Short mmCIF file of N, CA, C and O in Angstrom, two decimals:
data_model
loop_
_atom_site.label_atom_id
_atom_site.label_comp_id
_atom_site.label_asym_id
_atom_site.label_seq_id
_atom_site.Cartn_x
_atom_site.Cartn_y
_atom_site.Cartn_z
N MET A 1 45.35 23.10 -13.56
CA MET A 1 44.28 21.66 -13.87
C MET A 1 42.98 22.50 -13.30
O MET A 1 42.60 22.98 -12.22
N SER A 2 41.84 22.11 -14.58
CA SER A 2 40.55 22.36 -14.43
C SER A 2 39.73 21.19 -13.14
O SER A 2 40.33 20.27 -12.84
N GLN A 3 38.43 21.57 -12.84
CA GLN A 3 37.91 20.97 -11.79
C GLN A 3 37.43 19.73 -12.40
O GLN A 3 37.62 18.33 -11.75
N HIS A 4 37.19 19.56 -13.96
CA HIS A 4 36.89 18.49 -14.54
C HIS A 4 38.07 17.44 -14.59
O HIS A 4 38.18 16.18 -14.38
N ASP A 5 39.12 17.84 -14.85
CA ASP A 5 40.72 17.18 -14.81
C ASP A 5 40.77 16.55 -13.58
O ASP A 5 41.02 15.28 -13.30
N ARG A 6 40.48 17.44 -12.68
CA ARG A 6 40.82 16.60 -11.21
C ARG A 6 39.69 15.63 -10.80
O ARG A 6 40.14 14.49 -10.19
N ASN A 7 38.72 15.78 -11.40
CA ASN A 7 37.49 14.90 -10.76
C ASN A 7 37.76 13.59 -11.37
O ASN A 7 37.69 12.34 -11.34
N GLU A 8 38.30 13.78 -12.80
CA GLU A 8 38.53 12.51 -14.09
C GLU A 8 39.56 11.75 -13.02
O GLU A 8 40.14 10.52 -13.19
N ALA A 9 40.80 12.58 -12.58
CA ALA A 9 41.93 11.95 -11.52
C ALA A 9 41.35 11.15 -10.73
O ALA A 9 42.17 9.91 -10.36
N ALA A 10 40.54 11.46 -9.96
CA ALA A 10 40.19 11.16 -8.71
C ALA A 10 39.31 9.97 -9.08
O ALA A 10 39.50 8.68 -8.33
N VAL A 11 38.49 9.75 -10.22
CA VAL A 11 37.87 8.42 -10.49
C VAL A 11 38.80 7.60 -11.25
O VAL A 11 38.51 6.32 -10.74
N ARG A 12 39.76 7.98 -11.92
CA ARG A 12 40.60 7.12 -12.54
C ARG A 12 41.85 6.36 -11.19
O ARG A 12 42.15 4.90 -11.24
N GLN A 13 41.77 7.26 -10.24
CA GLN A 13 42.44 6.74 -9.09
C GLN A 13 41.93 5.54 -8.15
O GLN A 13 42.37 4.71 -7.82
N LEU A 14 40.57 5.82 -8.38
CA LEU A 14 39.62 4.84 -7.48
C LEU A 14 39.52 3.58 -8.26
O LEU A 14 39.38 2.54 -7.83
N LEU A 15 39.13 3.98 -9.52
CA LEU A 15 39.08 2.76 -10.48
C LEU A 15 40.31 1.87 -10.63
O LEU A 15 40.39 0.46 -10.54
N GLU A 16 41.71 2.38 -10.66
CA GLU A 16 42.88 1.62 -10.41
C GLU A 16 43.31 0.93 -9.45
O GLU A 16 43.87 -0.12 -9.18
N GLY A 17 42.50 1.33 -8.28
CA GLY A 17 43.02 1.01 -6.92
C GLY A 17 42.41 -0.75 -7.03
O GLY A 17 41.67 -0.71 -7.83
N ALA A 18 42.46 -1.41 -5.64
CA ALA A 18 42.34 -2.24 -5.13
C ALA A 18 40.84 -2.43 -4.99
O ALA A 18 40.50 -1.12 -4.33
N ALA A 19 40.10 -3.26 -5.11
CA ALA A 19 38.53 -3.47 -4.80
C ALA A 19 38.64 -3.46 -3.32
O ALA A 19 39.44 -4.23 -2.89
N PRO A 20 37.65 -2.85 -2.71
CA PRO A 20 37.78 -3.07 -1.02
C PRO A 20 37.35 -4.52 -0.66
O PRO A 20 36.49 -4.94 -1.60
N THR A 21 37.86 -4.91 0.24
CA THR A 21 37.00 -5.75 1.12
C THR A 21 35.83 -5.94 1.45
O THR A 21 35.29 -4.88 2.17
N VAL A 22 35.12 -7.04 1.30
CA VAL A 22 33.67 -7.23 1.68
C VAL A 22 33.68 -7.83 3.03
O VAL A 22 34.38 -8.72 3.26
N PRO A 23 32.80 -7.53 4.26
CA PRO A 23 33.16 -7.84 5.00
C PRO A 23 32.49 -9.55 4.82
O PRO A 23 31.39 -9.71 4.37
N ALA A 24 32.74 -10.48 6.26
CA ALA A 24 32.33 -11.69 5.90
C ALA A 24 30.85 -12.15 5.77
O ALA A 24 30.84 -12.85 5.00
N GLY A 25 30.27 -11.48 6.93
CA GLY A 25 28.87 -11.98 6.92
C GLY A 25 27.65 -10.82 5.86
O GLY A 25 26.74 -11.05 6.26
N LEU A 26 28.29 -10.15 5.10
CA LEU A 26 27.69 -8.84 4.45
C LEU A 26 26.41 -10.08 3.27
O LEU A 26 25.35 -9.47 3.73
N TYR A 27 27.17 -10.99 2.59
CA TYR A 27 26.08 -11.55 1.83
C TYR A 27 24.54 -12.23 2.89
O TYR A 27 23.51 -11.99 2.45
N GLU A 28 25.20 -12.87 3.82
CA GLU A 28 23.89 -13.90 4.66
C GLU A 28 23.17 -12.54 5.02
O GLU A 28 21.79 -12.84 5.46
N GLU A 29 23.61 -11.56 5.48
CA GLU A 29 22.95 -10.40 6.32
C GLU A 29 22.13 -9.69 5.31
O GLU A 29 20.56 -9.59 5.60
N ALA A 30 22.39 -9.63 4.42
CA ALA A 30 21.46 -9.09 3.29
C ALA A 30 20.53 -10.06 2.79
O ALA A 30 19.11 -9.46 2.61
N VAL A 31 20.63 -11.42 2.82
CA VAL A 31 19.64 -12.20 2.22
C VAL A 31 18.62 -12.28 3.79
O VAL A 31 17.31 -12.59 3.09
N ARG A 32 19.00 -12.41 4.86
CA ARG A 32 18.33 -12.38 5.98
C ARG A 32 17.05 -10.95 5.75
O ARG A 32 15.92 -11.21 6.14
N ARG A 33 17.69 -10.07 5.56
CA ARG A 33 16.94 -8.68 5.67
C ARG A 33 15.96 -8.71 4.17
O ARG A 33 14.59 -8.20 4.51
N GLY A 34 16.23 -9.25 3.33
CA GLY A 34 15.77 -9.14 2.17
C GLY A 34 14.34 -10.15 2.30
O GLY A 34 13.40 -9.69 1.77
N THR A 35 14.72 -11.18 2.85
CA THR A 35 14.04 -12.17 3.15
C THR A 35 12.31 -11.63 4.40
O THR A 35 11.34 -11.82 4.30
N ARG A 36 13.36 -11.13 5.14
CA ARG A 36 12.54 -10.39 6.01
C ARG A 36 11.31 -9.23 5.52
O ARG A 36 10.13 -9.27 5.85
N GLN A 37 11.88 -8.67 4.70
CA GLN A 37 11.31 -7.67 3.99
C GLN A 37 10.37 -7.98 3.08
O GLN A 37 8.86 -7.38 3.01
N LEU A 38 10.49 -9.21 2.25
CA LEU A 38 9.53 -9.96 1.54
C LEU A 38 8.40 -10.39 2.40
O LEU A 38 7.05 -10.44 1.98
N ARG A 39 8.59 -10.91 3.30
CA ARG A 39 7.43 -11.47 4.34
C ARG A 39 7.00 -10.41 4.58
O ARG A 39 5.46 -10.27 4.95
N ARG A 40 7.42 -9.14 5.03
CA ARG A 40 6.64 -8.30 5.70
C ARG A 40 5.60 -7.48 4.77
O ARG A 40 4.71 -7.22 4.76
N ARG A 41 6.18 -7.26 3.25
CA ARG A 41 5.36 -6.72 2.32
C ARG A 41 4.34 -7.62 2.01
O ARG A 41 2.83 -7.31 1.75
N ARG A 42 4.52 -8.96 1.93
CA ARG A 42 3.31 -9.92 1.80
C ARG A 42 2.53 -9.90 2.73
O ARG A 42 1.16 -10.27 2.35
N ALA A 43 2.71 -10.07 4.26
CA ALA A 43 2.02 -9.85 5.14
C ALA A 43 0.79 -8.42 4.99
O ALA A 43 -0.26 -8.61 5.39
N PHE A 44 1.42 -7.39 4.58
CA PHE A 44 0.71 -6.30 4.59
C PHE A 44 -0.31 -6.35 3.33
O PHE A 44 -1.38 -5.69 2.97
N ARG A 45 0.06 -6.86 2.35
CA ARG A 45 -0.58 -7.12 1.31
C ARG A 45 -1.88 -7.94 1.28
O ARG A 45 -2.86 -7.50 1.17
N ARG A 46 -1.75 -8.91 2.09
CA ARG A 46 -2.87 -9.77 3.04
C ARG A 46 -3.45 -8.99 3.45
O ARG A 46 -4.81 -9.47 3.47
N LEU A 47 -3.07 -8.34 4.57
CA LEU A 47 -4.00 -7.60 5.37
C LEU A 47 -4.84 -6.40 4.51
O LEU A 47 -5.90 -6.78 5.13
N LEU A 48 -4.13 -5.76 3.61
CA LEU A 48 -5.07 -4.93 2.85
C LEU A 48 -6.57 -5.76 1.95
O LEU A 48 -7.28 -5.18 2.30
N TRP A 49 -5.81 -6.72 1.60
CA TRP A 49 -6.60 -7.72 0.68
C TRP A 49 -7.98 -8.12 2.15
O TRP A 49 -9.09 -7.99 1.55
N LEU A 50 -7.75 -8.40 3.34
CA LEU A 50 -8.37 -8.95 4.33
C LEU A 50 -9.46 -7.58 4.38
O LEU A 50 -10.84 -7.81 4.49
N PHE A 51 -8.69 -6.55 4.43
CA PHE A 51 -9.35 -5.46 4.92
C PHE A 51 -10.69 -5.11 4.11
O PHE A 51 -11.54 -4.57 4.15
N LEU A 52 -10.16 -5.19 2.62
CA LEU A 52 -11.07 -4.48 1.48
C LEU A 52 -12.11 -5.74 1.63
O LEU A 52 -13.51 -5.04 1.28
N LEU A 53 -11.79 -7.18 1.55
CA LEU A 53 -12.82 -8.23 1.49
C LEU A 53 -14.21 -7.67 2.96
O LEU A 53 -15.06 -8.02 2.77
N ALA A 54 -13.57 -7.70 4.07
CA ALA A 54 -14.45 -6.99 5.45
C ALA A 54 -15.22 -5.95 4.86
O ALA A 54 -16.38 -5.98 5.16
N ALA A 55 -14.74 -4.46 4.56
CA ALA A 55 -15.21 -3.58 4.02
C ALA A 55 -16.71 -4.08 2.78
O ALA A 55 -17.58 -3.54 2.98
N THR A 56 -16.18 -5.07 2.07
CA THR A 56 -16.94 -5.06 1.24
C THR A 56 -18.15 -6.14 1.46
O THR A 56 -19.52 -5.75 1.15
N VAL A 57 -18.10 -6.91 2.79
CA VAL A 57 -18.95 -7.84 3.16
C VAL A 57 -19.78 -7.19 3.97
O VAL A 57 -20.85 -7.11 3.87
N ALA A 58 -19.30 -5.80 4.68
CA ALA A 58 -20.05 -5.00 5.37
C ALA A 58 -20.79 -4.37 4.81
O ALA A 58 -21.92 -3.87 5.16
N PHE A 59 -20.16 -3.64 3.65
CA PHE A 59 -21.21 -2.81 2.66
C PHE A 59 -22.46 -3.60 1.96
O PHE A 59 -23.39 -2.94 2.18
N VAL A 60 -22.10 -4.95 2.01
CA VAL A 60 -23.22 -5.65 1.23
C VAL A 60 -24.44 -5.74 2.12
O VAL A 60 -25.47 -5.66 1.73
N ILE A 61 -23.78 -6.24 3.50
CA ILE A 61 -25.04 -6.48 4.37
C ILE A 61 -25.68 -5.21 4.99
O ILE A 61 -26.76 -5.38 5.25
N TRP A 62 -24.85 -4.09 5.08
CA TRP A 62 -25.61 -2.99 5.24
C TRP A 62 -26.35 -2.35 3.81
O TRP A 62 -27.82 -2.17 4.58
N ALA A 63 -26.15 -2.47 3.45
CA ALA A 63 -27.42 -2.46 2.12
C ALA A 63 -28.20 -3.06 1.59
O ALA A 63 -29.28 -2.58 1.30
N SER A 64 -28.29 -4.20 2.15
CA SER A 64 -29.18 -5.53 2.05
C SER A 64 -30.16 -5.22 3.32
O SER A 64 -31.49 -5.53 3.00
N LEU A 65 -29.84 -4.70 4.09
CA LEU A 65 -30.51 -4.54 5.46
C LEU A 65 -31.67 -3.04 5.10
O LEU A 65 -32.53 -3.13 5.47
N THR A 66 -30.73 -2.27 4.85
CA THR A 66 -31.43 -0.86 4.78
C THR A 66 -32.21 -0.19 3.48
O THR A 66 -32.61 0.51 3.37
N GLN A 67 -31.59 -0.86 2.44
CA GLN A 67 -32.29 -0.90 0.99
C GLN A 67 -32.24 0.53 0.58
O GLN A 67 -33.52 1.30 0.37
N PRO A 68 -31.07 1.07 0.40
CA PRO A 68 -30.98 2.75 0.18
C PRO A 68 -31.96 3.17 -1.10
O PRO A 68 -31.76 4.24 -1.57
N TRP A 69 -31.98 2.04 -2.17
CA TRP A 69 -32.63 2.48 -3.37
C TRP A 69 -33.92 2.54 -3.44
O TRP A 69 -34.30 2.83 -4.41
N VAL A 70 -34.60 2.00 -2.44
CA VAL A 70 -36.13 1.76 -1.98
C VAL A 70 -36.22 3.08 -1.79
O VAL A 70 -35.48 3.71 -0.69
N ASP A 71 -37.24 3.94 -2.30
CA ASP A 71 -37.73 5.11 -1.67
C ASP A 71 -38.29 5.19 0.02
O ASP A 71 -38.87 4.02 -0.17
N PRO A 72 -38.16 5.80 0.61
CA PRO A 72 -38.82 5.78 1.92
C PRO A 72 -40.50 6.28 2.25
O PRO A 72 -40.75 6.48 1.49
N PRO A 73 -41.24 5.26 3.18
CA PRO A 73 -42.42 5.42 2.97
C PRO A 73 -43.07 7.03 3.63
O PRO A 73 -42.04 7.64 3.90
N SER A 74 -43.96 7.58 2.74
CA SER A 74 -44.20 8.89 3.28
C SER A 74 -44.49 8.95 4.48
O SER A 74 -45.16 8.47 5.42
N GLU A 75 -43.87 10.30 5.41
CA GLU A 75 -44.22 10.52 6.57
C GLU A 75 -45.29 11.70 6.90
O GLU A 75 -46.00 11.58 8.00
N THR A 76 -46.25 11.87 5.84
CA THR A 76 -47.17 13.01 6.18
C THR A 76 -48.26 12.07 5.55
O THR A 76 -48.38 11.55 4.42
N THR A 77 -49.71 12.24 5.86
CA THR A 77 -50.74 12.02 4.89
C THR A 77 -51.27 13.02 4.28
O THR A 77 -51.02 13.87 4.12
N PRO A 78 -52.20 12.40 3.19
CA PRO A 78 -52.53 13.46 2.32
C PRO A 78 -53.55 14.27 3.19
O PRO A 78 -54.15 14.07 3.67
N PRO A 79 -53.71 15.25 2.06
CA PRO A 79 -54.71 16.49 2.80
C PRO A 79 -56.23 15.74 2.40
O PRO A 79 -56.48 15.03 1.49
N LEU A 80 -56.80 15.95 3.20
CA LEU A 80 -58.43 15.66 3.35
C LEU A 80 -59.25 16.74 2.63
O LEU A 80 -59.24 18.01 2.99
N THR A 81 -59.94 16.62 1.39
CA THR A 81 -60.59 17.93 0.68
C THR A 81 -61.94 17.62 0.80
O THR A 81 -62.22 18.21 0.35
N ARG A 82 -62.73 16.38 1.19
CA ARG A 82 -63.82 16.35 1.22
C ARG A 82 -64.66 16.60 2.52
O ARG A 82 -64.77 15.51 3.62
N TRP A 83 -64.79 18.00 3.10
CA TRP A 83 -65.26 18.22 4.37
C TRP A 83 -66.70 18.49 4.43
O TRP A 83 -67.48 19.47 3.98
#
């Protein structure tokens, strides 16, 4: 008997056997955990959006105060040529 035949026989034996019993509170536990996981994901997503909004507001305020697109004033005086 080859390995393939043994595997096939084992699978057939599992499929022909009685279905295993499911624990009594398994469905309720799965629903509870799934609901909790969805709430955590939703809260995390909202926290990320809040962080993105705060970062955008902070950048806009910084840019409006410092105006990085404007050339800074010259730090040196022009040379004197008429002496």
